[in-house]
Short mmCIF file of C-alpha atoms in Angstrom, two decimals:
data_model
loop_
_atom_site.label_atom_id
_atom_site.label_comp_id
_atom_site.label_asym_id
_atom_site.label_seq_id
_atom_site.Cartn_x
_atom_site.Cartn_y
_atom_site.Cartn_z
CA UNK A 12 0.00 0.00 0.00
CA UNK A 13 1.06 3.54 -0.88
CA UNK A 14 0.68 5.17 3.10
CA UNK A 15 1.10 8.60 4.44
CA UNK A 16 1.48 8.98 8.22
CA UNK A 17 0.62 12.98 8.87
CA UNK A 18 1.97 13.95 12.19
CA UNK A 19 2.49 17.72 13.89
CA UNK A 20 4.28 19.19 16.71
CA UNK A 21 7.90 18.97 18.22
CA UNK A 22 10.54 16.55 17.78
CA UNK A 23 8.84 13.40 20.21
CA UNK A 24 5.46 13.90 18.38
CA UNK A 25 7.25 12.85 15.30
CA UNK A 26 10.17 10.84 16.40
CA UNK A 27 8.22 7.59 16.78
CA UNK A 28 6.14 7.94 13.51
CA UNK A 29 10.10 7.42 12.03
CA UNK A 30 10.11 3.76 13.56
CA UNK A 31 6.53 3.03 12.46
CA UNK A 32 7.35 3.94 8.91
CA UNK A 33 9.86 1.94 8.87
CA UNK A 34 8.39 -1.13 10.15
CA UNK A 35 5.90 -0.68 7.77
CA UNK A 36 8.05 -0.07 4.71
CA UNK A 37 9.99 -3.50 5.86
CA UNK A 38 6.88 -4.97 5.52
CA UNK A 39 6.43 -3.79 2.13
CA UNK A 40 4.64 -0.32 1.58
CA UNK A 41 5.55 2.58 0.48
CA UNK A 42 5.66 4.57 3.26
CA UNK A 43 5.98 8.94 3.99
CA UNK A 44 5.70 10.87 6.53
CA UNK A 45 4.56 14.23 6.33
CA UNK A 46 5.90 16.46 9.07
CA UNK A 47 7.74 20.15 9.83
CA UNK A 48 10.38 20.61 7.79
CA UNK A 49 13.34 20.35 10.63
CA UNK A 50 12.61 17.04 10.77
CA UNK A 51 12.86 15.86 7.45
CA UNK A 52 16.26 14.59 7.83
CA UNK A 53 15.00 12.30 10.47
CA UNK A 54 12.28 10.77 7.87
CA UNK A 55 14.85 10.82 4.91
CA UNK A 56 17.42 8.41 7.59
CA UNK A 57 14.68 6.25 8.37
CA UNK A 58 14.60 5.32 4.55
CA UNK A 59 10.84 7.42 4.65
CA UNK A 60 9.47 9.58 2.12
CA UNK A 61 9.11 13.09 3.29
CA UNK A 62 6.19 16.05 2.79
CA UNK A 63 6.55 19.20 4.70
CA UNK A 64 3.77 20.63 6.51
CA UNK A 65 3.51 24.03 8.31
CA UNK A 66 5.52 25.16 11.74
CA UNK A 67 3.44 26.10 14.18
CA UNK A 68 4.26 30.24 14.85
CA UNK A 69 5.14 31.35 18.21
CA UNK A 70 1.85 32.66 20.91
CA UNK A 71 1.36 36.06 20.63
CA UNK A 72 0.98 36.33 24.36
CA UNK A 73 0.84 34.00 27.29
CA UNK A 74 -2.71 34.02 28.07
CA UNK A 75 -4.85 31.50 27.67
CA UNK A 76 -6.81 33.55 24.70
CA UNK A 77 -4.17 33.56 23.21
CA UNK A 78 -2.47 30.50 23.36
CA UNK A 79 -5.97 29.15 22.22
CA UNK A 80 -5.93 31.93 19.00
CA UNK A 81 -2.39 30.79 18.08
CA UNK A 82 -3.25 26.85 18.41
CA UNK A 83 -6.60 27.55 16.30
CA UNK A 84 -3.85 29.64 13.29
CA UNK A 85 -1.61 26.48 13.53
CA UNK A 86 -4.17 24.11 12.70
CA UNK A 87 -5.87 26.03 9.95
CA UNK A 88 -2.62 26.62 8.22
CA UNK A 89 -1.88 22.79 8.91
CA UNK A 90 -5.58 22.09 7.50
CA UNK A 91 -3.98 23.71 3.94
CA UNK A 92 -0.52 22.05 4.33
CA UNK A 93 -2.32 18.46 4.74
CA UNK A 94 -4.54 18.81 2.20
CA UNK A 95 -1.47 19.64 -0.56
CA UNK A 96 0.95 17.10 1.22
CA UNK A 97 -2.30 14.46 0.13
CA UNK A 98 -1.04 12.67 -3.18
CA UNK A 99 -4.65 11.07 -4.79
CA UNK A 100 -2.67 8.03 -5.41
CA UNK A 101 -2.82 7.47 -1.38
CA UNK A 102 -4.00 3.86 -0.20
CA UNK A 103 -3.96 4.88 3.44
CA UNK A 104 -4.05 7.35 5.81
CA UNK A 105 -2.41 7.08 9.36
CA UNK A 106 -3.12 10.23 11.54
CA UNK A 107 -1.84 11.21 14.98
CA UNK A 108 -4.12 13.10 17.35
CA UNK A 109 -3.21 16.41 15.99
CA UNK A 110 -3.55 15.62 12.64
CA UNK A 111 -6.83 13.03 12.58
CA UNK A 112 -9.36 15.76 13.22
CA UNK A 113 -8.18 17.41 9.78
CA UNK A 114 -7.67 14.18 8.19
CA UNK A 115 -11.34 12.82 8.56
CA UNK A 116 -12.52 15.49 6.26
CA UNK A 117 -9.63 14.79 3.87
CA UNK A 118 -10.74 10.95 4.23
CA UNK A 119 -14.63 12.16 3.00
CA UNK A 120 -13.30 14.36 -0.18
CA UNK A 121 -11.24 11.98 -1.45
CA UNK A 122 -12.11 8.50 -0.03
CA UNK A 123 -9.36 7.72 1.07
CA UNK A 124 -9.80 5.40 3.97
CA UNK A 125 -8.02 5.84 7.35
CA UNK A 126 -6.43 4.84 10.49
CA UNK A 127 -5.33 6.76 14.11
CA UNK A 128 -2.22 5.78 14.89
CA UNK A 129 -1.65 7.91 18.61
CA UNK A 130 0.44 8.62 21.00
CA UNK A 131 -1.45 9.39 24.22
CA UNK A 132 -4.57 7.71 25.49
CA UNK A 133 -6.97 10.38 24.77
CA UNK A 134 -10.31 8.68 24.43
CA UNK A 135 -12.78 9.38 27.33
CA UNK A 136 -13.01 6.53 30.37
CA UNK A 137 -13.68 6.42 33.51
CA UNK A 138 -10.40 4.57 34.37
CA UNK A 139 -8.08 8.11 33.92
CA UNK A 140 -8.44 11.74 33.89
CA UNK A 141 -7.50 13.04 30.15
CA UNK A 142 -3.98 13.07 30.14
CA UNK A 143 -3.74 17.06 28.49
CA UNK A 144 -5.73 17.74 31.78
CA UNK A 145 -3.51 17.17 34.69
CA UNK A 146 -3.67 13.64 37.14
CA UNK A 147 -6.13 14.47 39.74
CA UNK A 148 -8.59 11.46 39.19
CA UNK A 149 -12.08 12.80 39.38
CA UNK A 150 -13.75 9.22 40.03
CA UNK A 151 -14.96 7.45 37.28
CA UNK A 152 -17.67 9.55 35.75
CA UNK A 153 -16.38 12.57 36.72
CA UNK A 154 -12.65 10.87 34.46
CA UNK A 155 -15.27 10.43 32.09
CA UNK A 156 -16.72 14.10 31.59
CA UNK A 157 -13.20 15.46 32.17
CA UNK A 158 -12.32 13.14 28.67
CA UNK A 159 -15.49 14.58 26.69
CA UNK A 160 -14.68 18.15 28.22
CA UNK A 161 -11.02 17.79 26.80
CA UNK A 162 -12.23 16.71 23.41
CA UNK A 163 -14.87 19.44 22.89
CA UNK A 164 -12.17 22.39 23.82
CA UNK A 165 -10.00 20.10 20.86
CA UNK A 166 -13.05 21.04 18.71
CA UNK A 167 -13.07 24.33 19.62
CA UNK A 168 -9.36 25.17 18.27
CA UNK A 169 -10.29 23.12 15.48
CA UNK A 170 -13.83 25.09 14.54
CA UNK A 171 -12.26 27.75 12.00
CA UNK A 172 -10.09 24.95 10.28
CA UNK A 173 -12.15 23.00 9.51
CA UNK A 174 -14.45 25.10 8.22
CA UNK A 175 -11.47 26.72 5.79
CA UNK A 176 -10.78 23.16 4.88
CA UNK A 177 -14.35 21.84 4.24
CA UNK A 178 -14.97 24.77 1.84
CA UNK A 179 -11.81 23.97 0.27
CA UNK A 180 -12.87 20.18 -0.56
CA UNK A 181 -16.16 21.83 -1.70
CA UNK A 182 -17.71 19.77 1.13
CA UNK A 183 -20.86 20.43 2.86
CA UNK A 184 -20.35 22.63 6.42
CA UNK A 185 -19.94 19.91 9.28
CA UNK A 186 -18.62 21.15 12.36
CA UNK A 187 -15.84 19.65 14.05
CA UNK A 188 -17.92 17.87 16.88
CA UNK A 189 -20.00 16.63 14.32
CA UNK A 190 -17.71 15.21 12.71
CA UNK A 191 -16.20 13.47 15.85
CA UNK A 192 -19.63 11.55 16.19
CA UNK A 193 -19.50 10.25 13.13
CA UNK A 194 -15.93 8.55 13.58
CA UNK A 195 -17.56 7.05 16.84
CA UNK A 196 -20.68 6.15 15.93
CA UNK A 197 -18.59 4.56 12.82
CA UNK A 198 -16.50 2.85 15.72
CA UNK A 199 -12.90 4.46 14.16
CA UNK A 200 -10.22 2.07 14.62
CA UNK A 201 -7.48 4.44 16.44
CA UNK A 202 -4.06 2.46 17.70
CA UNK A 203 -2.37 4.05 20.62
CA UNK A 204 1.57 3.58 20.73
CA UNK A 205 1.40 3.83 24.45
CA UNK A 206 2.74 0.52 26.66
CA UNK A 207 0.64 -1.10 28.30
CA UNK A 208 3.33 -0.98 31.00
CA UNK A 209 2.27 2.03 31.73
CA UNK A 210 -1.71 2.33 30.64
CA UNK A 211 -4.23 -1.02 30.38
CA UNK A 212 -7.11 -0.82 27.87
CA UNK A 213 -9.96 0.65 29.62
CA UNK A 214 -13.18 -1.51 30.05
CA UNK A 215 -14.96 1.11 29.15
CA UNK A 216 -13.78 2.00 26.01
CA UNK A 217 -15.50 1.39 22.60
CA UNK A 218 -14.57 -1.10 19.93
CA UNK A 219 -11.76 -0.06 18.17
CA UNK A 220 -9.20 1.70 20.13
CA UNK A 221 -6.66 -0.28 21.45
CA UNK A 222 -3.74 -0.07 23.01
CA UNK A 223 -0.24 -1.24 21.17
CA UNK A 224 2.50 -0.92 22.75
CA UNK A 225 5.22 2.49 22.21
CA UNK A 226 6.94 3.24 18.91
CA UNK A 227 10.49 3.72 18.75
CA UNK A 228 12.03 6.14 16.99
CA UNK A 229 13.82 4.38 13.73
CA UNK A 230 17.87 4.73 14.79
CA UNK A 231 20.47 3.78 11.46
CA UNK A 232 21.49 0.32 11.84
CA UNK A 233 25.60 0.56 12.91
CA UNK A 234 24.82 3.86 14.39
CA UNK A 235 27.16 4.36 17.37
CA UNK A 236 27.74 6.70 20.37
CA UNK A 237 30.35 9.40 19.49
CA UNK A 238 34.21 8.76 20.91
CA UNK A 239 33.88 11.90 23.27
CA UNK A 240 31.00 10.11 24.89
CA UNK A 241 32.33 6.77 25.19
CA UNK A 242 35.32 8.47 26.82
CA UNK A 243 33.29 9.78 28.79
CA UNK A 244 31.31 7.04 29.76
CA UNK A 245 34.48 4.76 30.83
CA UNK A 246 36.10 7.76 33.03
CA UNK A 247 33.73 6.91 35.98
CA UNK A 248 30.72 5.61 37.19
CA UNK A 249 27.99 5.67 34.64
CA UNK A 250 26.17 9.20 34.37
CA UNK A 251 23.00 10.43 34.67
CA UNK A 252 21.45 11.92 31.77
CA UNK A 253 19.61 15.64 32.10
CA UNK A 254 17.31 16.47 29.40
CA UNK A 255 14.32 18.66 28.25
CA UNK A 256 13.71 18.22 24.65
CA UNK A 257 11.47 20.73 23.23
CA UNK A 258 10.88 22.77 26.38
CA UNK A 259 11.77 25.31 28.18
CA UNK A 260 13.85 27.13 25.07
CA UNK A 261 16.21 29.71 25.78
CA UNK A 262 17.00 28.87 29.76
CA UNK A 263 19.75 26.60 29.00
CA UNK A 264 22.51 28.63 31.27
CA UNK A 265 20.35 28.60 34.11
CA UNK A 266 19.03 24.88 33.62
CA UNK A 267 22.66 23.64 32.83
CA UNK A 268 24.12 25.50 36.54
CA UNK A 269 20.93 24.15 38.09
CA UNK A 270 21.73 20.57 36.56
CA UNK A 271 25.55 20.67 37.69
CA UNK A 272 25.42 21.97 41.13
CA UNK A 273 22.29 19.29 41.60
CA UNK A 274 24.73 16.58 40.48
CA UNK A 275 27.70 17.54 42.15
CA UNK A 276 25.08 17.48 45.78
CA UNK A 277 24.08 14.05 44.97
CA UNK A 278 27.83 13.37 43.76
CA UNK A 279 27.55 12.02 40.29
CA UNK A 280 28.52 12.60 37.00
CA UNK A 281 26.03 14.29 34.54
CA UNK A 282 25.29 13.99 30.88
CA UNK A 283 23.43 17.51 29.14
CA UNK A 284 21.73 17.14 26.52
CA UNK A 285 21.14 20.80 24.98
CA UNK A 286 17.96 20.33 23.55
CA UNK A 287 15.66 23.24 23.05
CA UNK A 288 16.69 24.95 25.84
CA UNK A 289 20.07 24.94 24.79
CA UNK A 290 21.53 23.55 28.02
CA UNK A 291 25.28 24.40 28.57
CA UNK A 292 27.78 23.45 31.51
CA UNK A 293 31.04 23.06 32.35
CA UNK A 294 33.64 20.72 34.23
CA UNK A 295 35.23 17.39 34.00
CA UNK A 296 32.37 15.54 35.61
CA UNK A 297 29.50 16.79 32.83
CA UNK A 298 29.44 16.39 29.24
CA UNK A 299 27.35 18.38 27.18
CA UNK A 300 25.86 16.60 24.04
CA UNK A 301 23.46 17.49 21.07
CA UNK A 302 21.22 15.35 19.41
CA UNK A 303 21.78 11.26 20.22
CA UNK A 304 19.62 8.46 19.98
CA UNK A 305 18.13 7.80 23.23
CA UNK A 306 17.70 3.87 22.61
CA UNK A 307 21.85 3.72 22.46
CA UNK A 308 22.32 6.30 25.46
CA UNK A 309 19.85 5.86 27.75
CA UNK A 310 21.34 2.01 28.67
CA UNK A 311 24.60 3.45 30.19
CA UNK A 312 22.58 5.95 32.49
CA UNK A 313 22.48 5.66 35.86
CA UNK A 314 19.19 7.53 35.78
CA UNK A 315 17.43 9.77 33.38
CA UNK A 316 15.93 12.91 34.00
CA UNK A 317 13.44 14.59 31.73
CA UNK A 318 10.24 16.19 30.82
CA UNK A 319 8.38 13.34 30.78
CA UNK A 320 7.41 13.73 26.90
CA UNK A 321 5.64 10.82 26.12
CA UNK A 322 8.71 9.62 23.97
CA UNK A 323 11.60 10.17 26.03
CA UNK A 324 9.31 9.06 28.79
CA UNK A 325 9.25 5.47 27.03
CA UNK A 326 12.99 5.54 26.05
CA UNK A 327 14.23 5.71 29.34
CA UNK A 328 11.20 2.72 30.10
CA UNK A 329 12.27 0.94 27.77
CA UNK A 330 15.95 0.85 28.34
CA UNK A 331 15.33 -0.54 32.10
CA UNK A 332 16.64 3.07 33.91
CA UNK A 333 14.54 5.03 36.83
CA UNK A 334 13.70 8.72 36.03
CA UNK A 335 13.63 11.75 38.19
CA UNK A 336 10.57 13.40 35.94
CA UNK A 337 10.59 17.01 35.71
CA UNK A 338 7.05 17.51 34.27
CA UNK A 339 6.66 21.57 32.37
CA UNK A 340 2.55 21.02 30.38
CA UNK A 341 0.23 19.31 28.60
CA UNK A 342 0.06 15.53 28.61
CA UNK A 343 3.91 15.55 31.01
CA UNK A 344 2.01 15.52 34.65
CA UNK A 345 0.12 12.52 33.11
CA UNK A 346 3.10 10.26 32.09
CA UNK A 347 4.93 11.90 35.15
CA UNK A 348 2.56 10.30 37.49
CA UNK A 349 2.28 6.85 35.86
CA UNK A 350 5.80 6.77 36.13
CA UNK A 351 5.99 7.43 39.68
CA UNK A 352 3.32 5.04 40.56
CA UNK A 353 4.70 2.30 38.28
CA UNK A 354 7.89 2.80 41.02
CA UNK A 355 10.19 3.58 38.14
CA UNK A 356 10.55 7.13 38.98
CA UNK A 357 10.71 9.66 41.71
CA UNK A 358 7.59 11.86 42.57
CA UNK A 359 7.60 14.15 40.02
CA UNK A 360 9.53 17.52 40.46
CA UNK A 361 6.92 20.05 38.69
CA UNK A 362 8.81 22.48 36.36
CA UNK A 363 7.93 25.33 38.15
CA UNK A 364 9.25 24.32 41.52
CA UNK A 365 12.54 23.06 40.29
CA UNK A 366 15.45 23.94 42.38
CA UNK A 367 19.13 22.39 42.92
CA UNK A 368 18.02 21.34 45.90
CA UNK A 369 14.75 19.62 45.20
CA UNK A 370 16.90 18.09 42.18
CA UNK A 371 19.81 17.11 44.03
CA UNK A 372 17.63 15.40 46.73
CA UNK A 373 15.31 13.18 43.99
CA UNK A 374 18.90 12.38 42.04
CA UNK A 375 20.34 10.52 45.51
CA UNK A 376 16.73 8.70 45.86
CA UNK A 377 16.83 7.51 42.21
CA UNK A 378 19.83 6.46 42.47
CA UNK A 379 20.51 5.14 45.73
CA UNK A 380 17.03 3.27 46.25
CA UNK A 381 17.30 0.16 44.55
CA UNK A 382 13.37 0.25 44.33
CA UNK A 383 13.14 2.61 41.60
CA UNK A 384 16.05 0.47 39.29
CA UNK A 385 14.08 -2.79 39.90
CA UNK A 386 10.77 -1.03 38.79
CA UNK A 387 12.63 0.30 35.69
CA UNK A 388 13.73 -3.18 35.31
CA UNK A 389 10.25 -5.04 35.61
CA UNK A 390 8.81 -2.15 32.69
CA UNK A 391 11.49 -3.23 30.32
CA UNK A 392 10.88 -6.61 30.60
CA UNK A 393 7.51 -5.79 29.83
CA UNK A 394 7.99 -3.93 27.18
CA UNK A 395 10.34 -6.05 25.78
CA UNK A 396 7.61 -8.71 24.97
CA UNK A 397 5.59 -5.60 23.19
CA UNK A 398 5.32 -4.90 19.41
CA UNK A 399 3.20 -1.34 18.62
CA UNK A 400 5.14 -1.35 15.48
CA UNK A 401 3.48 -4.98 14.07
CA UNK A 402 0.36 -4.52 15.62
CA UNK A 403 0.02 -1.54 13.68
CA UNK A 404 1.19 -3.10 10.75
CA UNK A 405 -1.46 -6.18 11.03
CA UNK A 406 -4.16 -3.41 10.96
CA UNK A 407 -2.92 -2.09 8.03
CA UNK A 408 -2.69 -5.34 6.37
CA UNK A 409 -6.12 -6.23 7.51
CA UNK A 410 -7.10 -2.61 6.14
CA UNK A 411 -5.89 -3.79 2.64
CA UNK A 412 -7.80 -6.90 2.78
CA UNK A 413 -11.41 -5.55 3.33
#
C-alpha cells in the first residue's frame, strides 16, 4: 500500500512515527511521513518519504486567549498544508491526534480510507483523567466528563479549520464535533503507541481503540555513540542523563548551573543534553551533548531525568533506567505520574518548583534506592515482549484486505 502517516508538533510527536514507517516499509509499503520541515532529515534516515507541513508560529501572548488563538492559526494553516501534502494516489491514511481531526474530512473528499495511529490515550473513560488535563482522578464519571470536556475544547481550536478546509474540498459545512460523532458512531479504529506498561485498555472504552505498545524512533542500523562520549562514559561511574527536549527554550545557562550543582550534591557525573533549551555546563564531571539516539544512550545511564514527553518518557522505560521526571505542560504531569506510581521514577519535580536542591535530593533517591532500578527493570521486561510497530502493521494489512 502507498501510506502517508501525517503527524504535527515537536521533535517526540514525530520521532516515533520514524520507527513506524519503517516497520511498515519493511513490511512492504511505500511509506511517507509528512511532518515540519526540521525534521525531514529524520524521515529521509529512516529510509521514509518526506512532505513538509507548516511550523506552528510562536503565541502572541501568554494568556490563555491567546495561546488558544495561536493553536486555532496552527491548525488552519496545517488544514492547507495536509490537504497539498495528500497525493490522490494514497492507499492509506495514518493520523496522529493532531492531525486526525483534519484528516477525517480529507478521508470524505477523497475517499481515502483511514487509520489513528496515537500517542497518548486520549479517548474518554472512567479509568483516567484526560492526560492534556492534569492527574487528579475525578472518580470514574467525573474521568469520564473530564475526557469529553477535553475533546470538545479540541473542537473548539479546530472550529475555524475546519471550516477553511471543508470549503476547500467543496464539502458540505460539518462542524468539528460533528464530525467526531460520526468517527464514533462509525466505531474508528485508532491504535495508541502507548505501553501497556504504563496504561491497560480501559473496560470502558468502545470497539476499536486499542492499546499497542510504544513506537520507537527508527535509529540507522551501525549507528554508534560518538568517541567523546564513550570516553566519557568509561572515566567513571555511569552518568546520569539531564534532558528537556522541546521545552523550556532559551533557559539553557540557568538549567545547565541548576543541573551541575544538583549533580555535584548528589555526587555524580552528569550527561546535558542541549535540547531546546540549549543547556550548557562546564567541568570534568558533565558532558554536554546534542542530538543522540536515546535507545543507544539511555542504557549506560544511571538515571534519566526529563520532561516526561511521552517519547523520552518510554525511552528511558524501555531501556530498564529510573527517572527523576521534571514535568513543564500538557500531557507531562500525566506520564509523570504513571511513572511514579509504576515505582520507576521519583515523585515528580513540577517544572515550576525546580530547584538544585529539590533536584539534588530526587537524584540521591533515584539512584541510591534500589526500588526505583528494579521497577525500571520489571517495565522493560515488559515492554520487551511488546510490538506497537506490528500490531500496527497487522491493521494495516487487515485494512488492505477488506
Amino acid at each position: 500500500m502507498r501510506i502517508l502517516i501525517a503527524a504535527a508538533g515537536s521533535r517526540g510527536d514525530v520521532d516515533p512515527y520514524t520507527g513506524l514507517g519503517a516497520a511498515l516499509r519493511r513490511a512492504g509499503h511505500d511509506v511517507v511521513l509528512a511532518a515540519t520541515e526540521p525534521y525531514a532529515p529524520l524521515v529521509h534516515a529512516a529510509g521514509l518519504g518526506f512532505r513538509p507541513l507548516p511550523a506552528a508560529r510562536p503565541a502572541e501572548g501568554t494568556g490563555r486567549r491567546a495561546l488558544l488563538r495561536t493553536a486555532a492559526d496552527f491548525v488552519t494553516a496545517l488544514g492547507r498544508g495536509f490537504a497539498d501534502a495528500v497525493d490522490p494516489a494514497t492507499d492509506l491514511l495514518l493520523l496522529s491526534a493532531t492531525t486526525a481531526p483534519l484528516g477525517w474530512h480529507i478521508t470524505e473528499a477523497t475517499g481515502i480510507p483511514s487509520l489513528g495511529v496515537h500517542l497518548q490515550p486520549t479517548a474518554p473513560t472512567k479509568a483516567f483523567p484526560p492526560p492534556v488535563t492534569g492527574v487528579r482522578s475525578l472518580g470514574g464519571p467525573g474521568n469520564r466528563a473530564a475526557g469529553r470536556f477535553a475533546l470538545r475544547m479540541t473542537d473548539r481550536v479546530y472550529r475555524a479549520a475546519v471550516a477553511a478546509l471543508r470549503h476547500r474540498l467543496a464539502l458540505p459545512p460539518l462542524g468539528p464535533s460533528a464530525a467526531r460523532r460520526r468517527q464514533e458512531t462509525a466505531r474508528w479504529p485508532v491504535l495508541y503507541g502507548v505501553s501497556t506498561a504504563l496504561v491497560s485498555r480501559p473496560a470502558d472504552w468502545r470497539p476499536g481503540l486499542e492499546i499497542v505498545g510504544a513506537w520507537d524512533p527508527h535509529v540507522e542500523p551501525g549507528r554508534r555513540l560518538p568517541a567523546e562520549v564513550e570516553d566519557f562514559l568509561r572515566a567513571g561511574p555511569a552518568p546520569v542523563f539531564v534532558g528537556f527536549g522541546s521545552m523550556a527554550a532559551g533557559q539553557g545557562e540557568r538549567l545547565g548551573a541548576l543541573a551541575v550543582t544538583a549533580l555535584r550534591r548528589a555526587g555524580l557525573r552528569g550527561i546535558l543534553q542541549s535540547g531546546s533549551a540549549g543547556l550548557t555546563a562546564e567541568g570534568d564531571d558533565v558532558l554536554c551533548v546534542g542530538d543522540l539516539p536515546h535507545a543507544l544512550l539511555f542504557p549506560r545511564m544511571a538515571a534519566v531525568v526529563h520532561h516526561a514527553g511521552a517519547g523520552t518518557m518510554h525511552a528511558a522505560l524501555r531501556a530498564g533506567v529510573p527517572a527523576v521526571p521534571v514535568p513543564v505542560t500538557a500531557d507531562q504531569p500525566f506520564w509523570a505520574a504513571r511513572l511514579a506510581a509504576l515505582g520507576a521514577a521519583t515523585a515528580p519535580v513540577p517544572f515550576r518548583s525546580l530547584t538544585a536542591g529539590r533536584l539534588a535530593d530526587a537524584l540521591g533517591a533515584v539512584t541510591r534506592e534500589r526500588g526505583h532500578a528494579r521497577a525500571a527493570e520489571r517495565a522493560a521486561r515488559h515492554m520487551a515482549a511488546e510490538d506497537g510497530a506490528a500490531a500496527v502493521v497487522r491493521a494495516v494489512e487487515a485494512a488492505a484486505a477488506r
